[in-house]
Short mmCIF file of C-alpha atoms (C1' of nucleotides) in Angstrom, two decimals:
data_model
loop_
_atom_site.label_atom_id
_atom_site.label_comp_id
_atom_site.label_asym_id
_atom_site.label_seq_id
_atom_site.Cartn_x
_atom_site.Cartn_y
_atom_site.Cartn_z
CA MET A 146 98.68 112.18 83.44
CA ARG A 147 101.26 111.69 80.75
CA THR A 148 103.87 109.53 82.40
CA SER A 149 103.07 107.75 85.57
CA TYR A 150 105.64 105.74 87.44
CA LEU A 151 103.40 102.76 86.76
CA ASN A 152 103.76 103.17 83.02
CA ILE A 153 107.49 103.25 83.45
CA LYS A 154 107.41 100.10 85.55
CA THR A 155 105.45 98.13 82.98
CA GLU A 156 107.57 99.47 80.13
CA VAL A 157 110.75 98.43 81.90
CA MET A 158 109.29 95.01 82.63
CA ASN A 159 108.39 94.64 78.96
CA ARG A 160 111.91 95.42 77.88
CA ILE A 161 113.26 92.88 80.32
CA ARG A 162 110.85 90.19 79.20
CA GLN A 163 111.58 90.89 75.55
CA ASN A 164 115.26 90.56 76.29
CA ILE A 165 115.97 94.09 75.15
CA TRP A 166 117.57 94.40 78.56
CA PRO A 167 118.79 90.87 79.24
CA PRO A 168 119.73 89.59 82.70
CA GLY A 169 122.94 91.14 83.91
CA ALA A 170 122.71 94.05 81.51
CA ILE A 171 123.08 97.54 82.78
CA VAL A 172 120.05 99.76 82.42
CA PRO A 173 120.28 103.39 81.32
CA GLY A 174 120.67 105.83 84.19
CA GLU A 175 117.80 107.71 85.75
CA VAL A 176 118.55 110.96 83.94
CA ALA A 177 118.60 109.22 80.58
CA LEU A 178 115.32 107.43 81.26
CA ALA A 179 113.73 110.61 82.53
CA GLN A 180 114.65 112.28 79.27
CA GLU A 181 113.40 109.36 77.21
CA PHE A 182 110.08 109.17 79.01
CA GLY A 183 109.81 112.93 79.19
CA CYS A 184 109.35 113.11 82.92
CA ALA A 185 111.15 114.16 86.06
CA ARG A 186 113.91 112.03 87.49
CA ALA A 187 111.93 111.55 90.69
CA THR A 188 109.29 109.71 88.71
CA VAL A 189 111.81 107.35 87.16
CA ASN A 190 113.38 106.93 90.56
CA ARG A 191 110.16 105.76 92.13
CA ALA A 192 109.55 103.25 89.34
CA MET A 193 113.05 101.82 89.55
CA ARG A 194 113.04 101.77 93.34
CA GLU A 195 109.87 99.71 93.37
CA LEU A 196 111.21 97.34 90.74
CA GLU A 197 114.22 96.82 92.95
CA GLN A 198 111.91 95.98 95.84
CA ASP A 199 110.10 93.56 93.58
CA GLY A 200 113.37 91.73 93.13
CA VAL A 201 113.73 92.50 89.43
CA LEU A 202 116.55 95.02 89.51
CA GLU A 203 119.77 95.55 91.41
CA ARG A 204 120.84 99.09 92.08
CA LYS A 205 124.14 100.44 93.31
CA ARG A 206 125.44 103.94 93.50
CA LYS A 207 127.94 104.69 90.82
CA ALA A 208 127.65 101.18 89.45
CA GLY A 209 124.19 101.84 88.08
CA THR A 210 121.14 99.64 87.73
CA ARG A 211 121.28 96.07 86.44
CA VAL A 212 118.73 93.40 85.62
CA LYS A 213 119.01 90.56 88.11
CA HIS A 214 120.22 87.26 86.70
CA ALA A 215 117.79 85.15 88.64
CA PRO A 216 114.92 87.19 89.93
CA SER A 217 114.78 86.64 93.64
CA GLN A 218 111.54 84.86 94.18
CA LYS A 219 109.75 85.69 97.33
CA ALA A 220 106.60 84.05 98.51
CA HIS A 221 104.64 86.47 100.57
CA PHE A 222 102.41 84.65 103.02
CA ALA A 223 99.89 86.59 105.02
CA ILE A 224 99.43 85.46 108.61
CA PRO A 225 95.83 86.26 109.38
CA LEU A 226 93.98 85.66 112.59
CA THR A 227 92.62 82.13 112.55
CA ARG A 228 89.09 83.37 112.95
CA GLU A 229 89.38 85.72 110.01
CA GLU A 230 91.01 83.04 107.91
CA ILE A 231 88.12 80.66 108.51
CA VAL A 232 85.41 83.25 108.07
CA ALA A 233 87.05 84.47 104.89
CA GLY A 234 86.80 80.92 103.60
CA GLY A 235 83.06 81.09 104.06
CA ASN A 236 82.98 78.72 107.02
CA ALA A 237 81.54 79.02 110.50
CA TYR A 238 84.16 79.60 113.16
CA ARG A 239 84.13 77.98 116.57
CA TYR A 240 86.73 78.29 119.27
CA VAL A 241 87.21 76.10 122.33
CA LEU A 242 89.64 76.45 125.21
CA VAL A 243 90.82 72.93 125.96
CA ASP A 244 93.23 73.52 128.80
CA LYS A 245 94.78 76.35 130.77
CA ALA A 246 97.49 76.26 133.39
CA VAL A 247 100.11 78.49 134.99
CA VAL A 248 103.46 76.74 135.16
CA PRO A 249 107.13 77.56 135.54
CA VAL A 250 108.77 78.18 132.20
CA PRO A 251 110.12 74.89 130.85
CA VAL A 252 113.78 74.80 129.97
CA TRP A 253 113.32 74.37 126.22
CA LEU A 254 111.09 77.43 126.12
CA ARG A 255 113.53 79.49 128.13
CA ALA A 256 116.22 78.65 125.63
CA LYS A 257 114.00 79.40 122.67
CA MET A 258 112.73 82.75 123.91
CA GLU A 259 115.59 83.86 126.13
CA ILE A 260 113.41 84.17 129.20
CA GLU A 261 114.93 84.69 132.63
CA LYS A 262 114.97 81.69 134.95
CA GLY A 263 112.13 81.19 137.38
CA ALA A 264 109.54 83.09 135.39
CA GLN A 265 105.97 81.85 135.29
CA CYS A 266 104.10 81.31 132.09
CA LEU A 267 100.61 80.55 130.93
CA HIS A 268 100.14 77.36 128.98
CA LEU A 269 97.03 77.17 126.81
CA LYS A 270 95.61 74.47 124.58
CA CYS A 271 92.96 75.62 122.15
CA MET A 272 90.97 74.22 119.27
CA HIS A 273 89.70 76.11 116.27
CA PHE A 274 86.93 74.60 114.17
CA ALA A 275 85.72 75.42 110.67
CA ASP A 276 82.14 74.32 110.11
CA GLY A 277 82.54 71.88 112.97
CA ARG A 278 85.60 70.20 111.54
CA PRO A 279 88.92 70.48 113.39
CA TYR A 280 90.89 73.22 111.73
CA GLN A 281 93.77 74.00 114.04
CA PHE A 282 95.12 72.90 117.38
CA GLU A 283 96.96 75.71 119.11
CA ASP A 284 99.55 74.95 121.75
CA ARG A 285 100.39 78.34 123.23
CA TRP A 286 102.81 79.59 125.86
CA ILE A 287 102.67 83.14 127.18
CA ASN A 288 105.43 84.68 129.26
CA LEU A 289 103.61 86.22 132.21
CA ALA A 290 106.59 88.38 133.06
CA ALA A 291 106.18 90.10 129.71
CA VAL A 292 102.38 90.13 129.64
CA PRO A 293 101.08 90.19 133.24
CA LYS A 294 97.59 91.05 132.08
CA ALA A 295 97.32 87.61 130.49
CA ALA A 296 96.91 86.09 133.95
CA GLU A 297 93.55 87.81 134.30
CA ALA A 298 92.18 87.05 130.86
CA ASP A 299 90.10 83.88 130.75
CA PHE A 300 90.49 83.01 127.06
CA GLU A 301 87.13 81.27 127.05
CA LYS A 302 85.64 83.41 124.31
CA VAL A 303 88.59 84.96 122.58
CA GLY A 304 91.61 82.97 121.52
CA PRO A 305 95.04 83.91 122.83
CA ASN A 306 96.33 84.99 119.45
CA GLU A 307 93.52 87.42 118.93
CA TRP A 308 93.84 88.65 122.49
CA LEU A 309 97.58 89.12 122.24
CA VAL A 310 97.46 90.96 118.95
CA ARG A 311 95.24 93.54 120.59
CA GLN A 312 97.22 93.81 123.81
CA VAL A 313 100.73 93.60 122.42
CA PRO A 314 100.69 94.74 118.83
CA TYR A 315 103.69 95.49 116.67
CA THR A 316 106.01 92.82 117.89
CA GLU A 317 108.87 91.08 116.15
CA GLY A 318 108.89 87.42 115.52
CA LYS A 319 110.03 84.28 113.85
CA VAL A 320 107.98 81.75 111.94
CA ASP A 321 108.94 78.16 111.30
CA VAL A 322 106.90 75.96 109.04
CA SER A 323 107.37 72.21 108.92
CA ALA A 324 105.76 68.80 108.75
CA GLY A 325 105.39 66.70 111.87
CA ALA A 326 103.81 63.49 113.07
CA ALA A 327 100.63 63.61 115.10
CA SER A 328 101.20 62.81 118.77
CA ASN A 329 98.49 61.08 120.80
CA ASP A 330 97.02 64.37 121.98
CA VAL A 331 97.14 66.01 118.61
CA SER A 332 95.75 63.04 116.74
CA GLU A 333 92.75 62.93 119.06
CA LEU A 334 92.04 66.64 118.83
CA LEU A 335 92.49 66.86 115.07
CA ASP A 336 90.76 63.52 114.50
CA VAL A 337 93.60 61.95 112.54
CA ASP A 338 95.63 58.78 113.05
CA VAL A 339 98.53 58.77 115.45
CA GLY A 340 101.77 59.39 113.58
CA SER A 341 100.06 60.73 110.50
CA PRO A 342 101.34 63.92 108.90
CA VAL A 343 100.46 67.23 110.50
CA PHE A 344 101.26 70.67 109.19
CA VAL A 345 103.03 72.64 111.89
CA VAL A 346 103.53 76.38 112.18
CA GLU A 347 105.66 77.64 115.05
CA ARG A 348 105.66 81.28 115.95
CA THR A 349 107.93 82.97 118.45
CA THR A 350 107.32 86.58 119.35
CA TRP A 351 109.45 89.21 120.99
CA LEU A 352 108.85 92.76 122.10
CA ASP A 353 111.94 94.89 122.61
CA GLY A 354 114.04 91.77 122.85
CA HIS A 355 111.87 90.15 125.52
CA GLY A 356 110.19 86.86 124.78
CA VAL A 357 106.43 87.33 124.75
CA THR A 358 104.84 84.16 123.43
CA PHE A 359 105.46 80.93 121.61
CA ALA A 360 102.80 79.05 119.72
CA ARG A 361 102.81 75.75 117.91
CA LEU A 362 99.90 75.49 115.52
CA HIS A 363 98.92 72.06 114.22
CA PHE A 364 96.80 71.60 111.10
CA PRO A 365 95.33 68.45 109.55
CA PRO A 366 97.16 67.41 106.38
CA THR A 367 94.34 68.78 104.25
CA TYR A 368 95.59 72.25 105.10
CA LYS A 369 97.65 74.20 102.61
CA MET A 370 99.36 77.50 102.99
CA THR A 371 98.99 79.26 99.66
CA THR A 372 100.36 82.32 98.01
CA ARG A 373 101.03 83.85 94.64
CA PHE A 374 104.12 85.66 93.50
CA MET B 270 120.06 115.75 106.64
CA ARG B 271 117.62 117.20 109.14
CA THR B 272 114.48 115.20 108.56
CA SER B 273 114.65 111.98 106.70
CA TYR B 274 111.63 109.92 105.92
CA LEU B 275 113.24 107.24 108.07
CA ASN B 276 113.19 109.49 111.11
CA ILE B 277 109.53 110.13 110.50
CA LYS B 278 108.84 106.41 110.21
CA THR B 279 110.50 105.60 113.52
CA GLU B 280 108.87 108.55 115.24
CA VAL B 281 105.45 107.47 114.04
CA MET B 282 106.14 103.90 115.14
CA ASN B 283 107.15 105.20 118.56
CA ARG B 284 103.94 107.12 118.95
CA ILE B 285 101.97 104.04 117.99
CA ARG B 286 103.84 101.81 120.40
CA GLN B 287 103.45 104.34 123.21
CA ASN B 288 99.75 104.46 122.51
CA ILE B 289 99.87 108.16 121.76
CA TRP B 290 98.15 107.09 118.55
CA PRO B 291 96.20 104.01 119.62
CA PRO B 292 94.85 101.43 117.18
CA GLY B 293 91.94 102.81 115.19
CA ALA B 294 92.90 106.40 115.89
CA ILE B 295 93.17 108.83 113.07
CA VAL B 296 96.61 110.26 112.46
CA PRO B 297 97.18 113.93 111.62
CA GLY B 298 97.13 114.69 107.90
CA GLU B 299 100.23 114.93 105.79
CA VAL B 300 100.30 118.70 105.74
CA ALA B 301 100.07 118.88 109.53
CA LEU B 302 102.86 116.37 109.97
CA ALA B 303 105.01 118.10 107.41
CA GLN B 304 104.64 121.30 109.37
CA GLU B 305 105.38 119.56 112.65
CA PHE B 306 108.49 117.83 111.36
CA GLY B 307 109.51 120.89 109.40
CA CYS B 308 109.79 119.13 106.09
CA ALA B 309 108.06 118.86 102.73
CA ARG B 310 104.83 116.93 102.39
CA ALA B 311 106.50 114.57 99.92
CA THR B 312 108.80 113.41 102.69
CA VAL B 313 105.95 112.69 105.05
CA ASN B 314 104.13 111.01 102.19
CA ARG B 315 106.93 108.57 101.58
CA ALA B 316 107.18 107.67 105.25
CA MET B 317 103.46 107.10 105.57
CA ARG B 318 103.24 105.21 102.32
CA GLU B 319 105.91 102.78 103.44
CA LEU B 320 104.28 102.34 106.83
CA GLU B 321 101.10 101.44 105.00
CA GLN B 322 103.01 98.84 103.00
CA ASP B 323 104.42 97.52 106.25
CA GLY B 324 100.87 96.85 107.39
CA VAL B 325 100.91 99.38 110.21
CA LEU B 326 98.66 102.07 108.76
CA GLU B 327 95.52 102.25 106.69
CA ARG B 328 95.13 105.16 104.33
CA LYS B 329 92.12 106.38 102.43
CA ARG B 330 91.58 109.53 100.48
CA LYS B 331 89.43 112.01 102.26
CA ALA B 332 89.08 109.66 105.24
CA GLY B 333 92.67 110.14 106.28
CA THR B 334 95.22 107.80 107.82
CA ARG B 335 94.44 105.43 110.67
CA VAL B 336 96.42 103.04 112.83
CA LYS B 337 95.44 99.47 112.03
CA HIS B 338 93.67 97.59 114.80
CA ALA B 339 95.46 94.35 114.21
CA PRO B 340 98.65 94.89 112.29
CA SER B 341 98.54 92.59 109.31
CA GLN B 342 101.35 90.19 109.84
CA LYS B 343 103.12 89.04 106.76
CA ALA B 344 105.89 86.55 106.60
CA HIS B 345 107.76 86.60 103.41
CA PHE B 346 109.77 83.54 102.64
CA ALA B 347 112.54 83.69 100.13
CA ILE B 348 112.49 80.91 97.56
CA PRO B 349 116.13 80.35 96.73
CA LEU B 350 117.53 77.86 94.29
CA THR B 351 118.01 74.57 96.07
CA ARG B 352 121.72 74.58 95.33
CA GLU B 353 122.18 78.03 96.80
CA GLU B 354 120.09 77.14 99.81
CA ILE B 355 122.29 74.14 100.58
CA VAL B 356 125.57 75.89 99.90
CA ALA B 357 124.47 78.83 102.04
CA GLY B 358 123.96 76.36 104.86
CA GLY B 359 127.61 75.38 104.59
CA ASN B 360 126.91 71.96 103.11
CA ALA B 361 128.15 70.22 100.00
CA TYR B 362 125.57 70.08 97.22
CA ARG B 363 124.99 67.09 95.01
CA TYR B 364 122.37 66.70 92.33
CA VAL B 365 121.17 63.53 90.65
CA LEU B 366 118.72 63.04 87.83
CA VAL B 367 116.68 59.99 88.76
CA ASP B 368 114.31 59.74 85.85
CA LYS B 369 113.34 61.56 82.70
CA ALA B 370 110.52 60.93 80.27
CA VAL B 371 108.40 62.68 77.67
CA VAL B 372 104.75 61.94 78.17
CA PRO B 373 101.34 63.32 77.21
CA VAL B 374 100.13 65.83 79.77
CA PRO B 375 98.13 64.01 82.44
CA VAL B 376 94.62 65.25 83.05
CA TRP B 377 95.22 66.54 86.57
CA LEU B 378 98.11 68.63 85.33
CA ARG B 379 96.11 70.02 82.44
CA ALA B 380 93.47 71.14 84.89
CA LYS B 381 96.01 72.65 87.25
CA MET B 382 97.94 74.59 84.65
CA GLU B 383 95.28 75.16 82.02
CA ILE B 384 97.25 73.44 79.29
CA GLU B 385 95.67 72.62 75.96
CA LYS B 386 94.77 68.99 75.35
CA GLY B 387 97.25 66.72 73.60
CA ALA B 388 100.34 68.66 74.59
CA GLN B 389 103.48 66.81 75.47
CA CYS B 390 105.41 67.40 78.65
CA LEU B 391 108.67 66.47 80.22
CA HIS B 392 108.51 64.57 83.48
CA LEU B 393 111.63 64.67 85.65
CA LYS B 394 112.50 63.11 88.97
CA CYS B 395 115.50 64.59 90.72
CA MET B 396 117.28 64.29 94.01
CA HIS B 397 119.17 67.01 95.83
CA PHE B 398 121.63 66.04 98.55
CA ALA B 399 123.23 68.10 101.30
CA ASP B 400 126.47 66.56 102.54
CA GLY B 401 125.31 63.24 101.17
CA ARG B 402 122.02 63.25 103.05
CA PRO B 403 118.77 63.40 101.09
CA TYR B 404 117.62 67.01 101.14
CA GLN B 405 114.88 67.25 98.56
CA PHE B 406 113.08 65.07 96.08
CA GLU B 407 111.85 67.08 93.12
CA ASP B 408 108.99 65.81 91.00
CA ARG B 409 108.89 68.18 88.05
CA TRP B 410 106.66 68.58 85.00
CA ILE B 411 107.56 70.94 82.18
CA ASN B 412 105.11 71.93 79.45
CA LEU B 413 107.05 71.39 76.22
CA ALA B 414 104.62 73.54 74.27
CA ALA B 415 105.64 76.48 76.43
CA VAL B 416 109.34 75.62 76.71
CA PRO B 417 110.37 73.67 73.59
CA LYS B 418 114.05 74.06 74.40
CA ALA B 419 113.59 71.86 77.44
CA ALA B 420 113.37 68.84 75.15
CA GLU B 421 117.02 69.29 74.22
CA ALA B 422 118.40 69.94 77.67
CA ASP B 423 119.65 66.81 79.39
CA PHE B 424 119.33 67.92 83.04
CA GLU B 425 122.19 65.65 84.05
CA LYS B 426 124.33 68.39 85.53
CA VAL B 427 121.95 71.26 86.14
CA GLY B 428 118.62 70.80 87.85
CA PRO B 429 115.44 71.81 86.05
CA ASN B 430 114.68 74.63 88.44
CA GLU B 431 118.01 76.27 87.91
CA TRP B 432 117.75 75.70 84.17
CA LEU B 433 114.25 77.12 83.97
CA VAL B 434 115.03 80.22 85.98
CA ARG B 435 117.70 81.08 83.44
CA GLN B 436 115.61 80.27 80.38
CA VAL B 437 112.26 81.58 81.50
CA PRO B 438 112.76 84.26 84.10
CA TYR B 439 110.17 86.65 85.45
CA THR B 440 107.24 84.32 85.53
CA GLU B 441 104.17 84.37 87.71
CA GLY B 442 103.33 81.58 90.01
CA LYS B 443 101.59 79.99 92.91
CA VAL B 444 103.09 78.25 95.90
CA ASP B 445 101.35 75.75 98.12
CA VAL B 446 102.94 74.46 101.26
CA SER B 447 101.61 71.47 103.12
CA ALA B 448 102.36 68.27 104.97
CA GLY B 449 102.02 64.93 103.25
CA ALA B 450 102.67 61.26 103.83
CA ALA B 451 105.65 59.62 102.17
CA SER B 452 104.69 57.34 99.29
CA ASN B 453 106.74 54.26 98.48
CA ASP B 454 108.89 56.13 95.98
CA VAL B 455 109.40 59.13 98.16
CA SER B 456 110.15 57.15 101.28
CA GLU B 457 112.87 55.26 99.48
CA LEU B 458 114.46 58.31 97.96
CA LEU B 459 114.35 60.40 101.13
CA ASP B 460 115.24 57.43 103.32
CA VAL B 461 112.24 57.73 105.61
CA ASP B 462 109.47 55.30 106.56
CA VAL B 463 106.50 54.85 104.29
CA GLY B 464 103.64 57.04 105.44
CA SER B 465 105.82 59.22 107.63
CA PRO B 466 105.43 63.01 107.42
CA VAL B 467 106.98 64.82 104.50
CA PHE B 468 107.13 68.54 103.98
CA VAL B 469 105.70 69.37 100.56
CA VAL B 470 106.11 72.52 98.49
CA GLU B 471 104.16 72.74 95.26
CA ARG B 472 104.97 75.41 92.75
CA THR B 473 103.01 76.20 89.61
CA THR B 474 104.41 78.68 87.14
CA TRP B 475 102.85 80.64 84.31
CA LEU B 476 104.20 82.99 81.69
CA ASP B 477 101.69 85.29 80.08
CA GLY B 478 98.89 83.04 81.24
CA HIS B 479 100.42 79.87 79.76
CA GLY B 480 101.33 77.04 82.09
CA VAL B 481 105.09 76.54 82.09
CA THR B 482 105.95 74.11 84.83
CA PHE B 483 104.70 72.38 87.95
CA ALA B 484 106.96 71.03 90.65
CA ARG B 485 106.28 69.07 93.80
CA LEU B 486 109.20 69.29 96.20
CA HIS B 487 109.41 66.78 99.04
CA PHE B 488 111.55 67.35 102.12
CA PRO B 489 112.33 65.06 105.06
CA PRO B 490 110.49 66.13 108.23
CA THR B 491 113.68 67.63 109.63
CA TYR B 492 113.26 70.47 107.16
CA LYS B 493 111.88 73.81 108.30
CA MET B 494 110.98 76.85 106.31
CA THR B 495 111.98 79.82 108.44
CA THR B 496 111.50 83.54 108.33
CA ARG B 497 111.43 86.59 110.53
CA PHE B 498 108.95 89.42 110.48
"C1'" DT C 296 81.64 119.34 97.67
"C1'" DA C 297 85.46 119.90 100.33
"C1'" DG C 298 89.37 117.62 102.24
"C1'" DT C 299 92.53 113.94 101.99
"C1'" DG C 300 95.99 111.25 99.92
"C1'" DG C 301 98.28 110.25 95.07
"C1'" DT C 302 101.31 111.83 91.99
"C1'" DC C 303 104.36 114.76 89.28
"C1'" DT C 304 107.88 118.50 88.54
"C1'" DA C 305 112.28 121.02 88.32
"C1'" DG C 306 115.82 121.74 90.86
"C1'" DA C 307 119.21 120.81 94.37
"C1'" DC C 308 122.70 118.64 97.48
"C1'" DC C 309 124.83 114.62 99.06
"C1'" DA C 310 126.84 109.83 99.98
"C1'" DC C 311 128.65 106.29 98.13
"C1'" DC C 312 131.78 103.62 95.55
"C1'" DC C 313 133.57 101.77 90.96
"C1'" DC C 314 137.08 103.02 87.83
"C1'" DG D 74 137.45 112.00 90.86
"C1'" DG D 75 133.31 111.81 88.96
"C1'" DG D 76 129.08 109.59 87.96
"C1'" DT D 77 125.31 107.13 90.01
"C1'" DG D 78 121.51 106.55 92.88
"C1'" DG D 79 119.32 108.52 97.48
"C1'" DT D 80 116.90 111.96 99.21
"C1'" DC D 81 114.67 116.44 100.05
"C1'" DT D 82 112.03 120.70 98.63
"C1'" DA D 83 108.23 123.85 97.40
"C1'" DG D 84 104.78 123.96 94.67
"C1'" DA D 85 101.10 122.19 91.80
"C1'" DC D 86 97.15 119.53 89.94
"C1'" DC D 87 94.28 115.65 90.32
"C1'" DA D 88 91.28 111.56 91.96
"C1'" DC D 89 88.78 109.72 95.13
"C1'" DT D 90 85.31 109.53 98.63
"C1'" DA D 91 83.26 110.48 103.21
"C1'" DA D 92 80.18 113.58 105.10
#
DNA sequence: TAGTGGTCTAGACCACCCC
DNA sequence: GGGTGGTCTAGACCACTAA
């Protein structure tokens, strides 16, 4: 085809990189570009809309389209299932359930997930291994009021994350990433020294505003979360 | 307007959540949906295309559109300028250049950024403070062959990241996030114990395949990278 | 090879919002 | 008020690929 929206995207990017359209400059309107490229406005529109999503352009009705001063950089991290992540890395995956208990929801968790008082929850401790080496320690809490079926699952074969994603898909959530010090438990399970650095990912998940699950994932300091942008 | 692509998106999401279209199920084709919703196929197409981007659907020519078994969860973290990040948090920002030197590119950096042998680079050490407390220690390397102008900048007032983003926008890069142990230098600058956990963000940046800059950002363990999905 | 999504067009109406 | 992007339409051709 003569003019694809992709061609327009790359052409626009070229002009920006070559400083023909410097940061802050206003870009010709859609009608003008459509005429220049000899295509329909809808085609230009799609190209420009995607460039806006990519963080390169700023668009406002009436004001027109401008080149962003500082392109908003976004790192886009995928959050795969641990099993898939390990297998994708070419390693053998092994999962072990370390501990399982039904307990009243602790106060800190109630605050974090906005759970009603007196609810019961399932507390799981799991290990994930890659080629026999400790890969991740998963400290997981599941709100049984939100997911009653979890009480019947045994979690011996399938990890809670994988189970949950099948039972309660399409949830909303929050992710916190940080560095922490290995506690006694964690250091033993991950086979690192007490107090040494541990990479921590915390995930809180809601469904329709109800707290579903909270997980704290601990990785040895060899672990890196990587992405390109 | 009667049928917006947004209405279609929410309606489709509802059907998925209510298990009318369970995971793995094939969804009616675009023509069928267009007829059902009483709109043009292009409208349905946009809705479905965006839902695919959102990780909810899988689309293949001829095979049709299916609901994903496990929705691919993506967290996308914004990477703001440190100054803006601190100011946005309601804190006073202060920047200090700790050290600056022109040196031959070290071997490990040449390997990482694919820089030609014998090139010179600028090595900067900077501190960022939030309300007087150490917020980030920035260990930055700039390839002078790629950014000659950097040799003239003094980096006393403006940090290298902010300077670079203005001089060399629209680059490609890689981000690695991990946990590390504080070295002697870092522990002193961040005011933490030697060997204690430090949150580390490493960013490598290329322009047209040429290594531009590498930065290792160290945060005290109180720091958390947060996002919602 | 037939059916599905991928894309483009030419035209239209509208909502928003800077000037 | 008027110009800009936001969206929708009805129709068309094409590319890919599963059956």
